[in-house]
Coordinates of C-alpha atoms in Angstrom, one line a residue:
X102 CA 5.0 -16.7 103.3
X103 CA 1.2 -17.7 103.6
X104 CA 1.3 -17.7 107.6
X105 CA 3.2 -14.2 107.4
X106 CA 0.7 -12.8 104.9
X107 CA -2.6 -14.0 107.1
X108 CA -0.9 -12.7 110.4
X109 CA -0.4 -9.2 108.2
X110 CA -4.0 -9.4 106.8
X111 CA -5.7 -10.2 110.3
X112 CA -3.9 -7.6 112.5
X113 CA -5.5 -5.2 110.3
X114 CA -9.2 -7.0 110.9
X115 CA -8.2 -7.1 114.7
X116 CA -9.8 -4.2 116.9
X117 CA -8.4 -3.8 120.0
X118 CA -11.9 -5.2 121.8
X119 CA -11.4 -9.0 123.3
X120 CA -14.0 -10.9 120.9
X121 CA -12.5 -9.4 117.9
X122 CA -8.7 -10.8 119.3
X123 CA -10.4 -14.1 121.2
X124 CA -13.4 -15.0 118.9
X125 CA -12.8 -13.1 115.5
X126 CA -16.1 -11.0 116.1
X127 CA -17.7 -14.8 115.8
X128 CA -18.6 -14.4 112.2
X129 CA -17.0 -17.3 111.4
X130 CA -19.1 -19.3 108.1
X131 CA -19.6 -23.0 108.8
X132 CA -16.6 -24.4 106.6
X133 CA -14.1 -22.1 108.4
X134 CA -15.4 -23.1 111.8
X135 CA -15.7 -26.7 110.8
X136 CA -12.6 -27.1 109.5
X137 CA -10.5 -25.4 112.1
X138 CA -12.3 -26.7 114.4
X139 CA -11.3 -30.4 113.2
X140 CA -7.8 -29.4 112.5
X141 CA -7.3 -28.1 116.0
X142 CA -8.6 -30.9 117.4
X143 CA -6.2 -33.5 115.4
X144 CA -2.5 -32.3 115.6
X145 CA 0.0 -34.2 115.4
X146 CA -1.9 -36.5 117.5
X147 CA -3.7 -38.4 114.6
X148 CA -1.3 -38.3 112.1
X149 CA 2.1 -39.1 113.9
X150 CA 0.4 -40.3 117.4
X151 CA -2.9 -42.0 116.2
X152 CA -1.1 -43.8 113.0
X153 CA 1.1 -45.2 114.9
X154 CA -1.1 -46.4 118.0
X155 CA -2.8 -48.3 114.9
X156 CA 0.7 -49.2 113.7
X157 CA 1.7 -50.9 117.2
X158 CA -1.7 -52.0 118.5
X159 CA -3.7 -53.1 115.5
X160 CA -7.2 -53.0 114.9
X161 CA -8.4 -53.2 118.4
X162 CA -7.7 -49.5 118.3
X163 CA -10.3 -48.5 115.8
X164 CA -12.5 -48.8 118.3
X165 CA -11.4 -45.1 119.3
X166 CA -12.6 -43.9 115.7
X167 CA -16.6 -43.9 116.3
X168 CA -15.9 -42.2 119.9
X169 CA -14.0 -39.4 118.5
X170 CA -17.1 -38.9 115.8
X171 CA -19.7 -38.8 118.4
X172 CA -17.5 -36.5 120.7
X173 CA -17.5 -34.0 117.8
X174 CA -21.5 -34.7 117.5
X175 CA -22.0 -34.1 120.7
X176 CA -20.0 -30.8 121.0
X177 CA -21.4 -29.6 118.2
X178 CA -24.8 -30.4 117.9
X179 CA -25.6 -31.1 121.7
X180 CA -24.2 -28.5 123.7
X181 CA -23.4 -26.0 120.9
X182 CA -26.6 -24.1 121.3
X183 CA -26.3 -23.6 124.9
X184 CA -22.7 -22.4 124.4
X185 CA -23.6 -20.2 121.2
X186 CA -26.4 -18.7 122.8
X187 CA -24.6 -18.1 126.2
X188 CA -21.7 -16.1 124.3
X189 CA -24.0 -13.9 121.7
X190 CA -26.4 -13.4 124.6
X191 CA -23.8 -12.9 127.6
X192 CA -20.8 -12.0 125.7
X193 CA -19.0 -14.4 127.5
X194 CA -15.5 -15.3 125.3
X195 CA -14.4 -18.3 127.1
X196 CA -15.2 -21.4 128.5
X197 CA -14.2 -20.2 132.1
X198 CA -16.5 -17.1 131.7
X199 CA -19.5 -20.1 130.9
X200 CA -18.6 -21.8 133.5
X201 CA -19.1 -18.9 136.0
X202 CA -22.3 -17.6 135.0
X203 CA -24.4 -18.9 137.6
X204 CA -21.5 -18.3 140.2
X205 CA -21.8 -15.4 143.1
X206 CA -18.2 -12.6 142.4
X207 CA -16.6 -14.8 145.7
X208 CA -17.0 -18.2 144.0
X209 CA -16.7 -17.1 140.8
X210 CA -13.5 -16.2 141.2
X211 CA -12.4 -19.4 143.0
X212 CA -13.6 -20.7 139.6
X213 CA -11.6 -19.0 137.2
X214 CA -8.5 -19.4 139.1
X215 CA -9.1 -23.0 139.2
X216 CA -9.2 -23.2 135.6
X217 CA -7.0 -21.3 134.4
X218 CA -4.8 -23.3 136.4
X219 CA -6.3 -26.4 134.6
X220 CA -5.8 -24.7 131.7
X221 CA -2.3 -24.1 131.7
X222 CA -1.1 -27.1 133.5
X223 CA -3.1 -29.3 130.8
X224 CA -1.6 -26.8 127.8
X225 CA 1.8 -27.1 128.7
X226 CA 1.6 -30.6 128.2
X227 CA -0.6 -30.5 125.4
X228 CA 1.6 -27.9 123.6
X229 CA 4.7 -29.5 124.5
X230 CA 3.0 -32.6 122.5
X231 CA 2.9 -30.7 119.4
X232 CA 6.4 -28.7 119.6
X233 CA 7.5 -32.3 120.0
X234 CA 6.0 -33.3 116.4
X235 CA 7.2 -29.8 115.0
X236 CA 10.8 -30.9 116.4
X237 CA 10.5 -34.6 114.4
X238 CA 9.3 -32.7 111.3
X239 CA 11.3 -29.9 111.3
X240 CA 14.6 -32.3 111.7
X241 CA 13.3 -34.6 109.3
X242 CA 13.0 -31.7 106.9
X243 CA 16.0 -29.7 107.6
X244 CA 18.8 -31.6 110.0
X245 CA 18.5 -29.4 112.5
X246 CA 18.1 -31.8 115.6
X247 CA 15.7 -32.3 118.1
X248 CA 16.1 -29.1 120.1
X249 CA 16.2 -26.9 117.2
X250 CA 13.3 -28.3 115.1
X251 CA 11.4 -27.6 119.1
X252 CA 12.4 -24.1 119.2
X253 CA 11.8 -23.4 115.5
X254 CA 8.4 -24.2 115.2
X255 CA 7.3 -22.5 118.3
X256 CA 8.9 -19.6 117.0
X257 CA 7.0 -19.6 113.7
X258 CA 3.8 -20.9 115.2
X259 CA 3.8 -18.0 118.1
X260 CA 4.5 -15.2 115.2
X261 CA 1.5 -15.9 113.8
X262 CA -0.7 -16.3 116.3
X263 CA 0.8 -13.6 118.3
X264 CA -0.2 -11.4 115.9
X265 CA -3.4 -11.9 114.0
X266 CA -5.1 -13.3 116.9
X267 CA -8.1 -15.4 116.2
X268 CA -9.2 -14.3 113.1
X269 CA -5.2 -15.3 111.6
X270 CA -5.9 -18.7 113.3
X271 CA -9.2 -19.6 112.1
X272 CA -7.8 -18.7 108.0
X273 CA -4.7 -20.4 108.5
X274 CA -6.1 -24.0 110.3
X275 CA -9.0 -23.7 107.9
X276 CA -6.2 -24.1 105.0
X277 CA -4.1 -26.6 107.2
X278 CA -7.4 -29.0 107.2
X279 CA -7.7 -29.4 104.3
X280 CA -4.2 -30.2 103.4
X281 CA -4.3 -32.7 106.4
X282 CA -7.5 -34.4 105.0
X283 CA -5.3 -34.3 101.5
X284 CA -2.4 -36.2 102.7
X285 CA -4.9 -38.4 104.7
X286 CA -6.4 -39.3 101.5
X287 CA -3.1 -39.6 98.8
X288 CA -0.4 -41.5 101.6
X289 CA -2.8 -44.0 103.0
X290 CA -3.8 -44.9 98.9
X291 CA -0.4 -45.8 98.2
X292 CA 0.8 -47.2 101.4
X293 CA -2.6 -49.5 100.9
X294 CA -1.0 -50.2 96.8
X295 CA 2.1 -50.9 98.1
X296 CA 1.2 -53.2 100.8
X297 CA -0.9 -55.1 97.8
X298 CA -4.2 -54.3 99.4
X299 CA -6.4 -55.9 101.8
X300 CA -5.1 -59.5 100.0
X301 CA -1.3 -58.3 100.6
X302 CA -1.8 -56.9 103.9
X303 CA -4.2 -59.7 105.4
X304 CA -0.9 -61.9 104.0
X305 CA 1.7 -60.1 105.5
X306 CA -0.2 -60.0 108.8
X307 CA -0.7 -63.8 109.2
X308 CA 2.5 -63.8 111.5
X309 CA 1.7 -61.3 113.8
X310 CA 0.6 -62.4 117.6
X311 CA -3.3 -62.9 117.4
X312 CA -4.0 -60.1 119.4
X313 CA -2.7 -57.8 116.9
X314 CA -5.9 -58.8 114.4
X315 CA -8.4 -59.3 117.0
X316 CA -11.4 -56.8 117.9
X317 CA -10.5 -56.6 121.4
X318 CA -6.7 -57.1 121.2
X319 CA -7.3 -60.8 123.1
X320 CA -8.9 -58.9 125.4
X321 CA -12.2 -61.2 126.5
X322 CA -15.2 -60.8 129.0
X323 CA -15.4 -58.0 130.4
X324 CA -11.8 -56.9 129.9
X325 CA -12.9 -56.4 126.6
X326 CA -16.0 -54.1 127.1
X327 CA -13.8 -52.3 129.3
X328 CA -11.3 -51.6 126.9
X329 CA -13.6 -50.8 124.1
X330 CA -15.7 -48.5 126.4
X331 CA -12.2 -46.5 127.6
X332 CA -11.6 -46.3 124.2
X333 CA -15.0 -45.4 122.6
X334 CA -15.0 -42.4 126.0
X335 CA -11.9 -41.0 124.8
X336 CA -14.0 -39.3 122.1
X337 CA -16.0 -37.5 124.9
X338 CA -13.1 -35.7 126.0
X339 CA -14.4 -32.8 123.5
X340 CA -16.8 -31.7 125.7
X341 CA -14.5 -29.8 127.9
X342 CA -11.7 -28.8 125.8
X343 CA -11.5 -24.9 126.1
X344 CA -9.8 -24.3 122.7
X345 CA -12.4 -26.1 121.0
X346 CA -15.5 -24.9 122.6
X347 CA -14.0 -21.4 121.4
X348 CA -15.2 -22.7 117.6
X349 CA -18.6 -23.0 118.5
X350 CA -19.0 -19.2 120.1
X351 CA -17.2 -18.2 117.1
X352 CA -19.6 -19.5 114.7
X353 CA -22.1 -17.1 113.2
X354 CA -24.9 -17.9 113.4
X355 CA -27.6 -20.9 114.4
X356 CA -27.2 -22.3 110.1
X357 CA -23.3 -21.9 110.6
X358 CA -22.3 -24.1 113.9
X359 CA -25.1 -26.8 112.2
X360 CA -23.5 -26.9 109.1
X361 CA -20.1 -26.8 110.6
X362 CA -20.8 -30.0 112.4
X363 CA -21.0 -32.2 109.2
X364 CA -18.3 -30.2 107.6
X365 CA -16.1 -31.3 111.0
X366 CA -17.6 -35.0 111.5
X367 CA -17.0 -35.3 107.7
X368 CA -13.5 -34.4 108.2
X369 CA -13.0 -36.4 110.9
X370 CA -14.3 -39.7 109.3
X371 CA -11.4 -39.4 106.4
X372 CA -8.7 -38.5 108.4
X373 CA -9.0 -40.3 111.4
X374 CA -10.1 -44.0 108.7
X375 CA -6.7 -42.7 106.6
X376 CA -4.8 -43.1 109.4
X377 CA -5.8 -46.5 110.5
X378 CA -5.3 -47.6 107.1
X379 CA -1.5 -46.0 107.2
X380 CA -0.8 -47.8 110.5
X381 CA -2.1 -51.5 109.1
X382 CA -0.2 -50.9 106.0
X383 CA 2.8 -49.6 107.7
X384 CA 2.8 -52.8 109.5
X385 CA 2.8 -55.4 106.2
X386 CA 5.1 -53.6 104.9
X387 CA 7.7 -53.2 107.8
X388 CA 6.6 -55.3 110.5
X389 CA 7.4 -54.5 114.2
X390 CA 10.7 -52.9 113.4
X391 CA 9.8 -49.1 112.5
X392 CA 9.2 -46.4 115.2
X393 CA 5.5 -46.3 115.7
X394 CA 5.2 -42.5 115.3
X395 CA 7.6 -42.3 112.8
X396 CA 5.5 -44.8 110.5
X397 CA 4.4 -41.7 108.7
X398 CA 7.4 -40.2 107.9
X399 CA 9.0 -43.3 106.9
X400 CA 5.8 -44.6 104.5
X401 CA 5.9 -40.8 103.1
X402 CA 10.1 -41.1 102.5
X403 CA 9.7 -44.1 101.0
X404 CA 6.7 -43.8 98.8
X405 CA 6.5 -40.6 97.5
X406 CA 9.5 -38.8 95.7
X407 CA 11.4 -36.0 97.7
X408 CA 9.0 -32.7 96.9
X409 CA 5.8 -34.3 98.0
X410 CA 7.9 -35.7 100.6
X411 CA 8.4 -32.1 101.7
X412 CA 4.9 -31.6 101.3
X413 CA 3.8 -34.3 103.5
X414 CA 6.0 -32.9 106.1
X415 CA 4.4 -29.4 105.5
X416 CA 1.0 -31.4 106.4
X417 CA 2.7 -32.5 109.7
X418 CA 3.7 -28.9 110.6
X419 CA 0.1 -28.2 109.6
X420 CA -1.2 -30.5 111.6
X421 CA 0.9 -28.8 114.9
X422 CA 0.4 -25.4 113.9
X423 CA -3.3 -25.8 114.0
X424 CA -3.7 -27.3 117.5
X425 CA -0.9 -24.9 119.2
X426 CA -2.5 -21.6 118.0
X427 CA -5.7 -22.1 118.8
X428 CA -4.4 -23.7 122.2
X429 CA -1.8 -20.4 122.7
X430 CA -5.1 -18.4 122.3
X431 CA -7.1 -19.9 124.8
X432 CA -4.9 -20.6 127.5
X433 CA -3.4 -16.9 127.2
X434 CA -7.2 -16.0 127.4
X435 CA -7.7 -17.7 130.5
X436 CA -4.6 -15.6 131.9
X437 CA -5.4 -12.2 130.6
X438 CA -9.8 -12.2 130.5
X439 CA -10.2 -14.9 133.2
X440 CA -8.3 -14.3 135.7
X441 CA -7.9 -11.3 135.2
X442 CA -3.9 -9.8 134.4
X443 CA -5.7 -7.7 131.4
X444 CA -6.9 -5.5 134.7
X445 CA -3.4 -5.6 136.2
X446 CA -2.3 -3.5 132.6
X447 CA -5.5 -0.9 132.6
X448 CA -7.7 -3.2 130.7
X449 CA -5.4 -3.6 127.9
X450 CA -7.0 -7.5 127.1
X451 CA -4.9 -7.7 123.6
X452 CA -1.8 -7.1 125.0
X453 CA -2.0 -9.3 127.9
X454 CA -3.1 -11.9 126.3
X455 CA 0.3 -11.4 123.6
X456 CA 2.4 -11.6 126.8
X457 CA 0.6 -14.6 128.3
X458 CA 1.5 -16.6 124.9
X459 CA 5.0 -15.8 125.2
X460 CA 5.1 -17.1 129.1
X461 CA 3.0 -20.1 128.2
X462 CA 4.8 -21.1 125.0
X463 CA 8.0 -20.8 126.8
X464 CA 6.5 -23.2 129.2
X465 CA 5.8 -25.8 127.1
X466 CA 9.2 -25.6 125.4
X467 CA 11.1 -26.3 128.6
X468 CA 8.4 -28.7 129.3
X469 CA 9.2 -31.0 125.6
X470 CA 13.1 -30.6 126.0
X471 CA 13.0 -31.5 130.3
X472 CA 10.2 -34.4 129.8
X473 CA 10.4 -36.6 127.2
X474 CA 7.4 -38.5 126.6
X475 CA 5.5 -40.2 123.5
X476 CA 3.3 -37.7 121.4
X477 CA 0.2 -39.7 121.8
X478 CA 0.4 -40.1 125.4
X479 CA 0.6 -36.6 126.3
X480 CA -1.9 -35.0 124.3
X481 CA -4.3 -38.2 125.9
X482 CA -3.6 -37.1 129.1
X483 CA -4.5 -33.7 128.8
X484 CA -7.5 -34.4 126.6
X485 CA -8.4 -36.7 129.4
X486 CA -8.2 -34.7 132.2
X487 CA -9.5 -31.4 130.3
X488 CA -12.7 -33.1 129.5
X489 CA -13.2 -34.9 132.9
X490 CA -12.7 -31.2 134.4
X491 CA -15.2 -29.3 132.2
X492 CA -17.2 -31.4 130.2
X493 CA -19.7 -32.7 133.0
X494 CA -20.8 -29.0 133.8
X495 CA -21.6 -28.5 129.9
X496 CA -23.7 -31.9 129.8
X497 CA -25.5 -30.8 132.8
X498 CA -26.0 -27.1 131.2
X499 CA -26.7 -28.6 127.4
X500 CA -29.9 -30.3 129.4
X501 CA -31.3 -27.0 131.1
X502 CA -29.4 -27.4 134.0
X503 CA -28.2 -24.3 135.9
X504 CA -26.1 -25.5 138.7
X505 CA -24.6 -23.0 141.4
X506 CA -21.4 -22.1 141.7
X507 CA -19.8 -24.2 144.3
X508 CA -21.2 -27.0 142.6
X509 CA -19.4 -25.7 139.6
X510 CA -16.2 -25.5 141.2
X511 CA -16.4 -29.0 143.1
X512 CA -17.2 -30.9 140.0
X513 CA -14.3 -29.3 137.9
X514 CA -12.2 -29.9 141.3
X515 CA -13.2 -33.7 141.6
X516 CA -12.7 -34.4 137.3
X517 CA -9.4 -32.8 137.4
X518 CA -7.9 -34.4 140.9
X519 CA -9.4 -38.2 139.5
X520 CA -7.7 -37.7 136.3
X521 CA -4.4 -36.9 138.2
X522 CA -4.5 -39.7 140.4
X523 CA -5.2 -42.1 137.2
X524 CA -2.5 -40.6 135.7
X525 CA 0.3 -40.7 138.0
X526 CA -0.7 -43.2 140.7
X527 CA -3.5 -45.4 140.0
X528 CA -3.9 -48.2 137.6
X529 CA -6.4 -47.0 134.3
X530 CA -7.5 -50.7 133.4
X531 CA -7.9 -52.5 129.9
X532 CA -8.2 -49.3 127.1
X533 CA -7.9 -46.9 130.0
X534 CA -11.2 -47.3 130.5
X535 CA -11.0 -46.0 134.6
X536 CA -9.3 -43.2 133.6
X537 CA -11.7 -42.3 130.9
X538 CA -15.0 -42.3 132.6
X539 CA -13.9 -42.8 136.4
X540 CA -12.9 -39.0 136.4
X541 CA -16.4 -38.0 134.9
X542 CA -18.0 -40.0 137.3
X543 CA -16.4 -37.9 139.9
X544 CA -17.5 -34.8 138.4
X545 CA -21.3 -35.5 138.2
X546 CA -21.0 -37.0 141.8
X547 CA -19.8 -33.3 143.1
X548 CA -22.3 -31.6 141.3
X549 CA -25.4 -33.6 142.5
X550 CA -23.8 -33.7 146.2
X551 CA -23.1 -29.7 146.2
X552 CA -26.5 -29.2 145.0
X553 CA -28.2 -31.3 147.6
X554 CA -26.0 -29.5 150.0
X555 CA -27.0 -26.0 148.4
X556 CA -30.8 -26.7 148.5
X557 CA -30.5 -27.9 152.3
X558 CA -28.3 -24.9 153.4
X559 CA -30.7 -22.3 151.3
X560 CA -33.9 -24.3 152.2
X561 CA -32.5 -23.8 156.7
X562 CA -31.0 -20.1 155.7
X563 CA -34.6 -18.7 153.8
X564 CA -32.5 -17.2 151.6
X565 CA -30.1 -17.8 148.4
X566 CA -26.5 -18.5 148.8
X567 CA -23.4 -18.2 146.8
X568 CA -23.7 -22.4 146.9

C-alpha cells in the first residue's frame, strides 16, 4: 500500500518535462539523496550476496568494506561538484549527456549509442541480479517458486517506478534504507548473541581451514596485495555507475550533495560491517553446510519469530526494489533522452522512457530465468565493467580535464571491451584484482593516446577537430 500510495502521490508532482520524470526537479535534501543513494547502491547484493561472500570466504573479504566507503567518498565529494554543476549549469540529465559535452554532434552520437548499449547490456544483468533476490524472497515468503517470486517482483517494482518516476523512487528507497540499515543493525545483534560472541565464534571457528581466518585468505607475497587491492578497487566501481551518478545531479544544492555524503558513507559503514558480522556468525553457528546467500534468510528464520521474519524479508524486497527502480530509470533514460526514441514519438520523453522500462525489464526477466548465475557475481560484473567504462572520463573531468570526444568514446570503448575479456575469457587473478583495475587502466591509456593523437592532427590541420 505504501509503494502504491507514493506512485499515486508522485505522478501528481511529475510534469511532463524530463528532469521532473529523470531527476525529480533535483530538489532532493541531503538525507533523501544520501539515503537512496546508499540503498540503490546495496541491493540485494550486500545483504543476500555480500553476507554470504563473508559467510563462505571469511574475513579476507572485509577487505572490500573500506573500498566500497572510499568509492562513495569519492563519488560524492570528488567528482560530485563537477557533475552537479554540469547538470544545473547544462541541464544535462544523465551521465551519457556528461559524457558528450565536449563531443562534436558526429561523435557525440557514436557516444551515446555506445552507452546506452553499455547501459543496457550491463542492466540486464544487473537487474536480473536483483529479480533473482526478489524471486528467493518472494518464495521464501509466499511458496510461490522461483519463476513466480521473478515475475512478481518485477511486476510490483515496475508499477511503481513506472509511474511516479524519480521523484516516487527517491521517497520509496529513502524509506527502504533505513529499514535496510534497521535489519542490518537488529539480525547481526542476535546472530552475534547466539553465536556467544567474539568468545563463541572465535571457538566455533577453530576448525575451519586457516585460510578462512587469515587477512589474506593464505594468500602471501604479492598474491596477497593483489587480492586486497582487487578487492579494495571494487569500491571504485561507483564512479561510473549511471544510476548512481543520477543522485548527485539530483541533489539541491552545494550544502545537500555535502551533507548527503556522510548521511551515505554513514550508512554504508553499518550495513556493509552488519553484514560481515552475519556472515562470521552464520558460520559458528552452521558451519560450511548452509547456502551462502541464503545465510540471511536462514539466521532471520531461525532467530527471530515468524512476523519479524516477514519483516526481514520485507528488508530484502527493500533492498531489490531500491536498486531496480533507480536502475529501470536510468537505463530507460539512456533509451528515450540519449539516444534518442523520445524524438522517434514527437518529443514525448515521459512516455518513452515508460515504454523503454517495460522492454528492459522484460529483458532482464528472461535474462534471470535463461541464465542462472549467483547474485553476487552478477551484480560484480556489471559494477565492474560499468565503472571501468565511465568512471575514468569522470576522474579525468573531476580534475579540470576536458577531454574531446573521440577520446571520450575510446576510453569508454577500451574499459568496457577489457572488462569483457576478464570476464569471459581471461584469468582475473587473486581478489580479481586484473579485472578490477586492468580495465581502468585501459581506459586512461585511450584517453591520453586519443588526445596525443587529437593535438597532433589539430596542431598539422590549423584548425579544431571533432577528435
Amino acid at each position: 500500500m505504501l509503494l502504491v500510495g507514493v506512485s499515486l502521490w508522485a505522478s501528481r508532482k511529475v510534469r511532463s518535462e524530463a528532469s521532473s520524470f529523470l531527476l525529480g526537479g533535483r530538489s532532493l535534501g541531503p538525507l533523501v539523496s544520501g539515503l537512496a543513494y546508499a540503498a540503490s547502491s546495496s541491493s540485494a547484493w550486500v545483504l543476500l550476496g555480500y553476507s554470504g561472500f563473508v559467510y563462505a570466504t571469511g574475513l579476507s573479504a572485509l577487505w572490500m568494506i573500506p573500498g566500497i566507503l572510499l568509492g562513495y567518498g569519492a563519488v560524492w565529494l570528488f567528482a560530485g561538484p563537477v557533475l552537479q554543476a554540469a547538470s544545473r549549469d547544462k541541464d544535462q540529465l544523465t551521465l551519457t549527456a556528461f559524457l558528450t559535452e565536449t563531443a562534436g554532434p558526429r561523435v557525440a552520437r557514436l557516444i551515446r549509442i555506445s552507452a546506452t548499449v553499455m547501459i543496457a547490456f550491463c542492466f540486464s544483468y544487473y537487474i536480473a541480479s536483483q529479480f533473482q533476490g526478489a524471486g528467493v524472497a518472494f518464495d521464501d515468503l509466499f511458496g510461490i517458486g522461483m519463476s513466480g517470486g521473478i515475475i512478481l517482483g518485477a511486476i510490483i517494482i515496475l508499477a511503481y517506478t513506472f509511474a511516479g518516476g524519480f521523484l516516487a523512487v527517491s521517497v520509496i528507497n529513502t524509506v527502504q534504507g533505513v529499514i535496510m540499515m534497521l535489519v542490518a543493525i537488529l539480525l547481526p545483534v542476535l546472530a552475534f548473541s547466539a553465536a556467544g560472541g567474539v568468545s563463541g565464534i572465535g571457538a566455533a571457528l577453530e576448525d575451519v581451514p586457516p585460510e578462512y581466518l587469515a587477512t589474506f585468505g593464505g594468500r602471501a607475497g604479492w598474491i596477497a596485495g593483489g587480492f586486497a587491492l582487487g578487492m579494495t578497487a571494487t569500491g571504485f566501481g561507483a564512479l561510473g555507475q549511471p544510476h548512481l551518478i543520477s543522485w548527485i545531479m539530483a541533489a539541491r544544492d552545494t550544502k545537500a550533495r555535502v551533507m548527503g555524503a556522510g548521511v551515505a558513507i554513514g550508512w554504508g559503514a553499518v550495513v556493509y560491517a552488519g553484514m560481515a558480522v552475519l556472515g562470521l556468525s552464520g558460520r559458528a553457528l552452521f558451519g560450511a553446510d548452509a547456502p551462502a546467500e541464503g545465510i540471511f534468510f536462514k539466521l532471520a528464520g531461525d532467530l527471530l519469530p515468524g512476523v519479524l521474519a516477514g519483516i526481514v524479508a520485507a528488508a530484502i524486497l527493500s533492498a531489490i526494489m531500491s536498486t531496480v527502480d533507480s536502475q529501470l530509470l536510468v537505463a530507460s533514460g539512456a533509451i528515450s533522452h540519449d539516444l534518442g526514441a523520445a524524438r522517434l514519438m514527437g518529443g514525448r520523453t515521459v512516455l518513452a522512457t515508460r515504454l523503454a522500462m517495460l522492454v528492459v525489464s522484460g529483458v532482464a526477466v528472461v535474462l534471470t530465468l535463461a541464465l542462472p548465475a549467483t547474485i553476487f557475481d552478477r551484480t560484480l560484473f556489471a559494477w565492474t565493467a560499468l565503472g571501468a567504462s565511465f568512471g575514468p572520463v569522470v576522474v579525468v573531468r573531476a580534475f579540470g580535464g576536458r577531454p574531446g570526444g573521440a577520446a571520450v568514446l575510446a576510453s569508454i570503448l577500451a574499459g568496457f571491451v577489457t572488462s569483457l575479456a576478464y570476464e569471459f575469457v581471461l584469468n582475473s587473478g587473486p581478489g580479481a584484482v586484473w579485472a578490477r583495475t586492468v580495465p581502468w587502466i585501459a581506459a586512461f591509456l585511450a584517453l591520453a593516446v586519443t588526445r596525443i593523437v587529437a593535438g597532433q592532427h589539430n596542431q598539422a590541420l590549423g584548425a579544431p577537430s571533432d577528435l
